XYZ file of C-alpha atoms in Angstrom:
609
model
C 6.251 -14.685 22.932
C 6.538 -18.304 24.049
C 3.677 -19.410 21.499
C 5.557 -17.623 18.650
C 8.879 -19.474 19.306
C 6.936 -22.857 19.417
C 5.111 -22.049 16.199
C 8.545 -20.906 14.759
C 10.029 -24.380 15.854
C 7.239 -26.271 14.202
C 7.794 -24.292 11.091
C 11.572 -24.725 11.067
C 10.927 -28.699 11.700
C 8.247 -28.777 8.864
C 10.827 -26.920 6.674
C 13.799 -29.505 7.445
C 11.458 -32.345 6.539
C 10.237 -30.874 3.420
C 13.597 -31.043 1.822
C 12.738 -28.462 -0.849
C 15.768 -27.258 -3.099
C 14.377 -23.874 -3.947
C 14.826 -21.066 -1.605
C 12.880 -18.932 -3.849
C 9.586 -20.927 -3.146
C 6.732 -19.267 -1.231
C 6.074 -22.582 0.397
C 7.994 -23.278 3.895
C 11.662 -23.184 2.764
C 13.951 -26.075 2.857
C 17.697 -26.418 1.932
C 18.648 -23.376 -0.006
C 21.763 -23.519 -2.491
C 23.969 -20.469 -2.363
C 26.904 -19.726 -4.508
C 28.849 -17.716 -1.808
C 31.043 -18.046 1.046
C 32.584 -16.759 3.603
C 32.104 -12.879 4.314
C 30.226 -12.553 0.963
C 27.525 -14.519 2.579
C 27.476 -12.144 5.739
C 27.114 -9.253 3.671
C 24.268 -10.644 1.605
C 21.095 -9.733 3.789
C 19.113 -12.368 2.249
C 21.167 -15.287 3.321
C 23.028 -13.734 6.389
C 21.715 -14.944 9.837
C 24.268 -12.798 11.860
C 25.119 -15.053 14.847
C 22.440 -17.437 14.020
C 24.638 -19.825 11.654
C 24.779 -23.185 13.450
C 28.412 -24.566 13.680
C 27.871 -27.169 10.917
C 26.958 -24.356 8.651
C 29.754 -22.280 9.706
C 32.220 -25.177 8.630
C 30.584 -25.770 5.160
C 30.319 -22.141 4.425
C 33.740 -20.862 5.387
C 32.470 -18.852 8.165
C 34.326 -20.073 11.291
C 36.369 -17.242 12.810
C 34.383 -14.566 11.125
C 31.632 -14.708 13.784
C 31.730 -14.689 17.621
C 31.697 -18.504 18.686
C 28.579 -18.388 20.330
C 25.266 -19.335 18.367
C 22.387 -17.094 19.178
C 19.120 -18.573 18.147
C 16.462 -16.876 15.820
C 14.112 -16.343 19.017
C 17.125 -14.703 21.120
C 18.061 -12.854 17.997
C 14.067 -11.550 17.833
C 14.075 -10.636 21.558
C 17.295 -8.922 21.370
C 16.284 -6.445 18.376
C 12.964 -6.136 20.349
C 14.823 -4.934 23.289
C 16.911 -2.633 21.413
C 13.528 -0.981 19.866
C 12.171 -0.728 23.257
C 15.129 1.164 24.575
C 15.211 3.356 21.619
C 11.653 4.197 22.357
C 12.439 5.139 26.202
C 15.553 6.979 25.346
C 13.441 9.154 22.798
C 10.635 10.280 24.784
C 9.947 13.737 24.888
C 11.921 14.390 21.721
C 9.977 15.869 18.491
C 7.795 13.483 16.880
C 9.794 13.495 13.640
C 13.061 12.881 15.302
C 11.571 10.138 17.027
C 9.803 8.666 13.639
C 13.155 8.881 11.983
C 15.120 7.128 14.452
C 12.566 4.280 14.568
C 12.911 3.945 10.946
C 16.652 4.085 10.985
C 16.709 0.992 13.360
C 14.453 -0.986 11.213
C 16.047 -0.037 8.004
C 19.443 -1.049 9.607
C 18.118 -4.547 10.422
C 16.598 -4.429 6.682
C 20.202 -3.948 5.442
C 21.721 -6.502 7.283
C 19.237 -9.446 7.793
C 16.031 -9.713 5.737
C 14.703 -12.804 7.388
C 14.605 -11.446 10.976
C 13.471 -7.903 9.653
C 10.393 -9.361 8.001
C 9.462 -11.811 10.710
C 9.849 -8.391 13.440
C 7.758 -6.671 10.599
C 4.697 -9.489 10.282
C 4.729 -9.788 14.116
C 4.411 -6.368 15.057
C 2.610 -4.977 11.950
C 0.401 -2.664 13.822
C 3.221 -0.862 15.518
C 5.704 -0.926 12.457
C 3.450 -0.500 9.694
C 3.357 3.348 10.477
C 7.002 3.608 10.395
C 7.807 1.809 7.179
C 4.767 2.869 5.507
C 2.288 5.814 6.066
C 2.801 8.027 7.606
C 6.685 8.039 8.357
C 7.522 7.141 4.826
C 6.580 10.517 3.713
C 8.912 12.232 6.255
C 11.584 9.476 4.922
C 11.120 10.583 1.214
C 11.579 14.267 2.182
C 14.983 13.390 3.727
C 15.874 10.400 1.394
C 18.863 11.865 -0.261
C 20.572 12.536 3.252
C 19.291 9.110 4.498
C 20.629 6.953 1.660
C 23.105 4.345 2.601
C 22.475 1.404 0.503
C 20.887 0.941 -2.862
C 17.474 -0.707 -3.220
C 15.467 -1.517 -5.992
C 16.177 0.085 -9.649
C 16.454 3.610 -11.022
C 15.643 4.294 -14.539
C 16.155 8.066 -15.704
C 15.360 10.012 -18.917
C 19.355 9.530 -19.532
C 18.588 5.971 -19.792
C 16.327 5.821 -22.971
C 16.839 3.252 -25.416
C 18.776 1.247 -22.914
C 15.983 -0.194 -20.498
C 15.529 -3.534 -22.229
C 19.069 -4.401 -21.602
C 19.029 -2.506 -18.061
C 16.406 -4.670 -16.831
C 18.574 -7.800 -16.889
C 20.942 -5.917 -14.443
C 18.413 -6.980 -11.743
C 19.901 -10.163 -10.273
C 16.645 -12.028 -9.305
C 15.505 -14.581 -12.182
C 11.864 -14.026 -11.318
C 9.987 -11.038 -10.313
C 6.165 -11.155 -9.163
C 5.632 -7.827 -7.881
C 6.904 -4.396 -9.144
C 5.869 -1.028 -7.557
C 7.073 1.878 -9.558
C 6.603 5.670 -9.026
C 7.946 8.826 -10.901
C 8.111 10.973 -7.785
C 5.757 13.683 -8.883
C 3.185 13.601 -6.280
C 4.350 11.743 -3.084
C 1.408 11.483 -0.871
C 0.287 14.797 0.074
C 3.903 16.425 -0.232
C 4.105 16.975 -3.987
C 6.998 16.414 -6.365
C 9.923 14.854 -4.343
C 11.702 13.645 -7.650
C 13.971 10.608 -7.089
C 13.491 10.580 -3.204
C 10.113 9.113 -3.905
C 11.793 5.730 -4.381
C 11.051 5.293 -0.397
C 7.380 4.821 -1.291
C 7.783 1.615 -3.611
C 10.311 0.311 -1.064
C 7.610 0.730 1.711
C 4.785 -0.626 -0.579
C 6.636 -3.948 -1.283
C 7.546 -4.266 2.309
C 3.752 -4.313 2.883
C 3.479 -6.715 0.299
C 5.939 -8.897 1.876
C 4.324 -8.601 5.424
C 0.515 -8.465 4.312
C 0.585 -10.923 1.194
C 3.572 -13.070 1.710
C 4.918 -11.899 -1.641
C 8.773 -13.417 -1.440
C 11.060 -10.404 -0.924
C 13.450 -11.746 -3.559
C 10.830 -11.595 -5.962
C 9.679 -7.865 -5.585
C 11.382 -4.783 -7.375
C 10.858 -1.302 -6.277
C 11.439 0.923 -9.258
C 12.128 4.717 -9.530
C 11.425 6.462 -12.750
C 13.457 9.682 -12.634
C 12.232 12.039 -15.365
C 13.375 15.185 -13.652
C 11.876 17.193 -10.802
C 10.150 20.696 -10.789
C 10.885 21.109 -7.162
C 13.374 24.093 -6.979
C 14.622 23.228 -3.269
C 15.766 19.823 -4.698
C 17.458 21.266 -7.668
C 19.394 23.671 -5.499
C 20.056 20.876 -2.720
C 23.921 19.570 -3.234
C 22.811 16.442 -1.769
C 19.955 15.412 -4.213
C 20.502 12.071 -5.757
C 18.331 12.448 -8.911
C 18.520 14.304 -12.356
C 18.970 17.815 -12.024
C 16.841 19.086 -14.735
C 12.906 19.866 -15.036
C 10.285 17.063 -15.620
C 10.063 15.667 -18.923
C 6.249 16.448 -20.440
C 4.183 15.218 -23.236
C 5.216 12.667 -25.637
C 8.761 12.741 -24.350
C 7.578 11.611 -20.842
C 5.315 8.816 -22.195
C 8.134 7.300 -24.378
C 10.084 6.957 -21.217
C 7.317 5.048 -19.362
C 6.438 2.951 -22.471
C 10.227 1.632 -22.803
C 10.099 0.741 -18.972
C 6.814 -1.170 -19.368
C 8.011 -2.889 -22.499
C 11.166 -3.987 -20.919
C 9.704 -5.271 -17.829
C 6.817 -7.336 -19.732
C 9.511 -8.937 -22.082
C 11.393 -10.048 -18.913
C 8.683 -10.754 -16.386
C 5.498 -11.093 -18.331
C 3.428 -12.315 -15.524
C 4.560 -9.687 -13.105
C 1.958 -7.482 -11.602
C 3.003 -3.961 -11.870
C 1.545 -0.889 -9.382
C 1.670 2.451 -10.280
C 2.159 4.837 -7.149
C 2.078 8.466 -6.576
C 2.046 9.891 -10.057
C 0.577 13.175 -10.434
C -3.171 13.125 -11.604
C -2.753 13.796 -15.299
C -0.322 11.147 -15.594
C -1.864 8.545 -13.266
C -5.052 8.819 -15.402
C -3.174 8.653 -18.466
C -0.891 5.813 -17.675
C -3.684 3.738 -16.185
C -5.908 4.036 -19.551
C -2.821 3.429 -21.577
C -1.436 0.325 -20.098
C -4.343 -1.537 -18.062
C -5.623 -3.671 -20.973
C -2.388 -4.589 -22.310
C -0.231 -5.227 -18.982
C -1.315 -6.567 -15.706
C -1.086 -3.332 -13.977
C -3.161 -1.034 -11.588
C -2.829 2.312 -10.021
C -3.275 2.250 -6.238
C -3.790 5.900 -5.878
C -6.702 5.796 -8.133
C -7.902 2.314 -7.657
C -6.685 0.866 -4.195
C -7.679 4.255 -2.472
C -11.067 3.901 -4.532
C -11.620 0.365 -3.087
C -10.659 0.966 0.625
C -13.049 4.095 0.446
C -15.771 2.218 -1.379
C -15.624 -0.518 1.575
C -15.697 2.418 3.965
C -18.836 3.927 2.282
C -20.498 0.705 2.257
C -19.667 0.181 5.977
C -21.123 3.397 6.802
C -24.438 2.226 5.195
C -24.314 -0.880 7.359
C -23.534 1.291 10.443
C -26.685 3.270 9.531
C -28.721 -0.037 9.863
C -29.487 0.102 6.086
C -29.353 -2.730 3.746
C -26.242 -2.402 1.169
C -28.759 -1.644 -1.692
C -29.530 1.663 -0.064
C -26.372 2.825 -1.293
C -27.557 4.399 -4.418
C -29.379 6.702 -2.182
C -26.414 8.071 0.049
C -25.590 11.755 -0.763
C -21.726 11.846 -0.773
C -19.810 15.034 -1.033
C -16.042 14.408 -2.133
C -13.650 16.899 -1.454
C -10.409 16.730 -3.612
C -10.688 16.074 -7.495
C -7.079 14.602 -7.803
C -6.521 11.050 -8.925
C -7.545 9.517 -5.715
C -11.000 11.584 -5.498
C -11.875 10.799 -8.971
C -10.848 7.382 -8.385
C -13.468 7.203 -5.619
C -16.008 8.694 -7.236
C -15.597 6.385 -10.564
C -15.550 3.186 -8.555
C -18.378 4.225 -6.047
C -20.827 5.398 -9.195
C -20.317 1.983 -10.630
C -20.776 0.059 -7.622
C -23.953 2.131 -7.045
C -25.467 1.615 -10.542
C -24.824 -2.226 -10.394
C -26.352 -2.657 -7.193
C -29.466 -0.630 -8.201
C -29.608 -2.004 -11.857
C -29.402 1.757 -13.008
C -27.103 3.589 -15.458
C -23.998 5.205 -14.093
C -25.450 8.648 -15.305
C -28.414 8.029 -13.045
C -26.173 6.950 -10.055
C -24.298 10.058 -10.265
C -27.138 12.229 -8.940
C -26.176 11.992 -5.391
C -22.307 12.501 -5.938
C -21.036 16.096 -5.412
C -17.345 16.780 -6.434
C -15.498 19.947 -4.878
C -12.032 21.081 -5.566
C -9.758 23.874 -4.704
C -12.275 26.240 -6.534
C -15.285 24.986 -4.686
C -18.335 22.900 -6.212
C -17.410 21.655 -9.712
C -20.370 22.316 -12.212
C -20.806 22.288 -16.107
C -20.532 26.044 -15.905
C -16.632 25.632 -14.799
C -14.077 27.133 -17.518
C -11.324 24.759 -18.186
C -12.981 21.868 -16.814
C -10.729 19.051 -16.304
C -11.686 15.994 -18.730
C -11.407 13.595 -15.896
C -13.727 15.406 -13.358
C -16.185 16.667 -16.389
C -18.445 13.515 -15.808
C -18.974 14.532 -12.125
C -19.905 18.252 -12.831
C -23.322 19.172 -11.845
C -25.842 20.964 -14.006
C -28.049 23.959 -12.504
C -30.979 21.691 -12.177
C -29.159 19.379 -9.897
C -28.083 22.001 -7.341
C -30.857 24.155 -6.736
C -29.673 26.834 -4.280
C -26.086 26.331 -5.118
C -23.600 27.783 -7.883
C -20.415 27.137 -9.504
C -17.745 27.074 -7.182
C -19.916 27.032 -3.842
C -17.936 26.267 -0.803
C -17.555 23.124 1.301
C -19.748 24.532 4.001
C -22.391 25.878 1.416
C -22.539 22.527 -0.093
C -22.731 20.669 3.089
C -25.443 22.789 4.621
C -27.615 22.580 1.257
C -26.946 18.962 0.498
C -26.876 17.546 3.928
C -24.837 14.648 2.690
C -24.716 11.276 4.237
C -20.881 11.214 3.802
C -18.268 14.024 3.542
C -15.206 12.369 2.261
C -11.987 14.239 1.957
C -9.014 13.395 -0.434
C -7.802 16.973 -1.082
C -4.347 16.945 0.553
C -5.367 20.096 2.643
C -4.595 19.790 6.390
C -7.775 21.151 8.399
C -10.156 21.868 5.309
C -13.019 20.548 7.283
C -13.102 23.455 9.744
C -15.250 23.805 12.627
C -17.982 25.243 10.484
C -17.923 22.462 8.067
C -17.989 19.708 10.763
C -21.024 21.511 12.786
C -22.902 21.612 9.445
C -22.633 17.844 9.298
C -24.611 17.556 12.346
C -27.722 18.693 10.051
C -26.837 15.660 7.818
C -30.067 13.490 6.629
C -28.389 10.288 8.162
C -28.419 9.699 11.902
C -24.923 8.163 11.721
C -23.431 10.622 9.064
C -19.783 9.230 7.857
C -16.669 11.729 7.950
C -13.637 10.452 6.040
C -10.591 12.562 6.462
C -8.337 10.401 4.181
C -5.380 12.621 2.968
C -1.935 11.587 3.744
C 0.589 12.136 5.879
C -1.207 13.224 9.136
C -0.620 16.793 8.859
C -2.695 16.698 5.505
C -5.657 15.122 7.084
C -8.669 17.200 6.526
C -9.633 17.163 10.305
C -8.329 15.325 13.133
C -10.397 12.611 14.684
C -10.815 14.581 17.823
C -12.202 17.596 16.020
C -14.701 15.386 14.146
C -16.328 14.076 17.173
C -16.086 17.271 19.144
C -17.961 19.492 16.225
C -19.755 17.004 14.213
C -21.154 15.043 17.124
C -20.587 11.574 18.867
C -22.926 9.698 16.782
C -20.588 9.751 13.586
C -18.596 7.284 11.708
C -15.007 8.512 11.119
C -12.346 7.355 8.857
C -8.869 8.623 7.993
C -5.922 7.748 5.895
C -3.426 8.145 8.795
C -3.676 6.835 12.235
C -5.238 8.553 15.001
C -6.104 7.509 18.357
C -9.569 6.519 19.382
C -11.424 9.398 20.891
C -12.689 9.173 24.713
C -16.151 10.505 24.623
C -16.986 10.546 28.260
C -19.542 8.076 30.412
C -17.600 4.958 28.997
C -17.972 5.807 25.344
C -15.446 5.694 22.575
C -15.141 7.337 19.364
C -13.708 4.829 17.095
C -11.093 5.616 14.555
C -10.986 3.913 11.254
C -7.611 3.863 9.478
C -9.195 3.989 5.781
C -5.630 2.347 4.677
C -4.727 1.210 1.095
C -2.569 -1.475 2.702
C -6.241 -3.436 3.486
C -6.417 -3.721 -0.442
C -3.370 -3.530 -2.352
C -1.754 -6.483 -1.012
C -4.759 -8.752 -1.812
C -5.256 -7.274 -5.238
C -1.631 -8.100 -6.245
C -1.503 -11.549 -4.837
C -4.938 -12.500 -5.870
C -4.170 -11.359 -9.317
C -0.727 -13.198 -9.353
C -2.110 -16.555 -8.247
C -5.054 -16.233 -10.720
C -2.483 -16.036 -13.490
C -4.827 -12.820 -14.829
C -3.090 -10.880 -17.612
C -5.107 -7.701 -16.727
C -6.697 -6.319 -13.760
C -10.360 -5.664 -14.247
C -12.892 -3.277 -12.701
C -14.600 -6.361 -11.481
C -11.541 -7.774 -9.773
C -11.079 -4.374 -8.117
C -14.988 -4.121 -7.016
C -14.805 -7.612 -5.455
C -11.994 -6.770 -3.596
C -13.549 -3.550 -2.165
C -16.873 -5.538 -1.534
C -14.868 -8.473 0.239
C -13.397 -5.897 2.745
C -16.711 -4.104 3.198
C -18.174 -7.204 4.350
C -15.378 -8.455 6.676
C -16.770 -6.597 9.824
C -19.555 -7.989 11.699
C -22.826 -6.236 12.259
C -22.046 -5.742 15.950
C -18.582 -4.092 14.842
C -20.174 -2.247 12.369
C -22.832 -0.786 14.688
C -20.312 0.340 16.737
C -18.653 2.425 14.111
C -15.805 -0.019 13.400
C -15.542 -0.083 9.348
C -12.011 -1.612 9.066
C -10.600 -4.668 10.929
C -7.429 -4.511 12.931
C -4.287 -4.345 11.168
C -3.115 -7.341 13.294
C -5.306 -9.496 11.115
C -3.754 -8.319 7.745
C -2.534 -11.622 6.488
C -5.887 -13.017 7.011
C -7.583 -10.151 5.489
C -5.092 -10.175 2.544
C -6.040 -13.931 2.021
C -10.136 -13.257 2.013
C -9.252 -10.140 -0.404
C -6.982 -12.123 -2.670
C -9.448 -14.933 -2.947
C -12.162 -12.671 -3.816
C -9.820 -11.222 -6.674
C -9.046 -14.590 -7.969
C -12.747 -15.610 -8.028
C -13.795 -12.483 -9.916
C -10.885 -13.310 -12.542
C -12.308 -16.753 -12.602
C -15.651 -15.501 -13.107
C -14.705 -13.136 -15.811
C -12.842 -16.106 -17.469
C -9.417 -14.254 -17.698
C -7.654 -16.750 -14.977
C -4.733 -18.562 -16.703
C -3.766 -20.327 -13.498
C -0.124 -19.937 -11.710
C 2.701 -22.696 -11.557
C 1.147 -26.117 -11.188
C -2.413 -24.785 -10.757
C -4.405 -24.419 -13.922
C -7.464 -22.486 -14.761
C -9.699 -25.317 -14.491
C -8.324 -26.223 -11.018
C -8.972 -22.414 -9.943
C -12.474 -22.733 -11.640
C -13.354 -25.808 -9.346
C -12.204 -24.272 -5.904
C -14.922 -23.558 -3.425
C -14.671 -20.169 -1.660
C -12.906 -21.779 1.291
C -10.421 -23.660 -0.944
C -9.625 -20.533 -2.739
C -8.732 -18.728 0.761
C -6.662 -21.821 1.670
C -5.007 -21.871 -1.639
C -4.097 -18.123 -1.211
C -2.681 -18.710 2.264
C -0.909 -21.466 1.526
C 0.991 -19.562 -1.228
C 2.359 -16.872 1.203
C 5.890 -16.753 2.050
C 6.915 -16.679 5.729
C 10.246 -15.750 7.104
C 12.252 -18.477 8.716
C 16.027 -19.605 8.501
C 16.718 -22.023 5.480
C 19.673 -24.333 5.860
C 22.165 -22.873 3.553
C 24.351 -25.435 1.432
C 27.139 -24.190 -0.861
C 27.414 -25.016 -4.507
C 30.103 -23.903 -6.786
């Protein structure tokens, strides 16, 4: 704690010496000009310092008498909040997990509503403990209960009723500049399904991670809910529900709404990065293909999940003691043919083909796709066009048939990796996991990647119990490491998108790229895969500690930026032009990314009429 305070003091001193006049800068902030006084300052969470306003600032901002007389330092405020949080943890011991999770979310949310600077500092310093509260898995619980939890508006809401008005509505957002936008239509929130307008919790949580992990300035982010209705009967009947009480728009009506929003955003903030989040599969793929070559956007469920999974798959090859070039020979069974599962397959096939110097068609031979109806083959009637490229013909599946079960496929194929993105909790049964003992790999991978925790395909404990101790395990939600006895530990790898999407967004922003290419996404995944040391990988550790998330993001962001330069689509950012970027070494690129990360310290406030 003392080290943290000393570091803060040095940063604050540097800020005062810097004399910057722009409170929106991602550099260490100097004096910030405000156009508010008195209670208006105290009610603005961006400028509010609570009891931290020094006396001179209280005088010039008209705050004397509106606060208790004692000045409490940032460090003391920080310690007081952490003490309150610790007290909450002690007082809720033994209560149901959902109750405890929501109580923790509420105390953090109240701080967010009151004092953003302190909130983000608390979040950054305690990211491993607080990310599961403001992000996966608690964010799913928050979305389920959002209409009852709603206290203060955050972000923007565009609904089907706003058709024809969005170009003017976008100017209602007070920030002059926005760098990062996360948008959802609430149609497929995590593994929870259609939550309508309550899905706004996802963009809010994602953007909090952008601030904490990537240092995106919180005044330059925008969470967006695109409310086109809901097909969730319980929500339509709920008198507290805050969204449109109508069925979801479909077809061209739906696309016209999304088109209008994208055009409006692009008109006001042409260089903003837009992340699509938790759209149902048909719209996830449709909007990705519709916009990705015209706007700076990506879909985290399709491309972010794919990148994190690919990093884990490549790490599994390393854990087996094999060179990465052996990835093309890995037999991988993917359970789940939604946007995430298909996104993983597409990126993995592209990577295998590139590494081996073969066609994508040739690289597909070792990938098997299973959905709710079993193994997908060309004999499937009403085959989803998005899944069609991965359907097996009879010659490729000797001994198996259309619709074969997971256990049948695992026993016959003996895959190196079993990867789940099904959203069906427990679908990797004891029988399935025991069948993985006969894998052709001495160290098979079992990835139970569905969120939230209840939707995980299996628990870490069951994976190590039934599939054996010599496996590599990864999950989408957090699980505790497993004690295997005799001093051995079964390591749990949380294959969380937070390892990649902040770096993808920040690297794209600072490169000035107008689109996000497959090459940029591949670079992000391969950077993450190479982050771990050989010793760590041999122990079954595929992903780094969340505590290092800012360094990870800097490395990933630098890889994305360098890929944009290589592909000649980097246009530069601010005073840094494309030629400057092209002349940077790898180390200089990482330093450039790091220097542009916002960090929360109190700025001196100067009033100006």
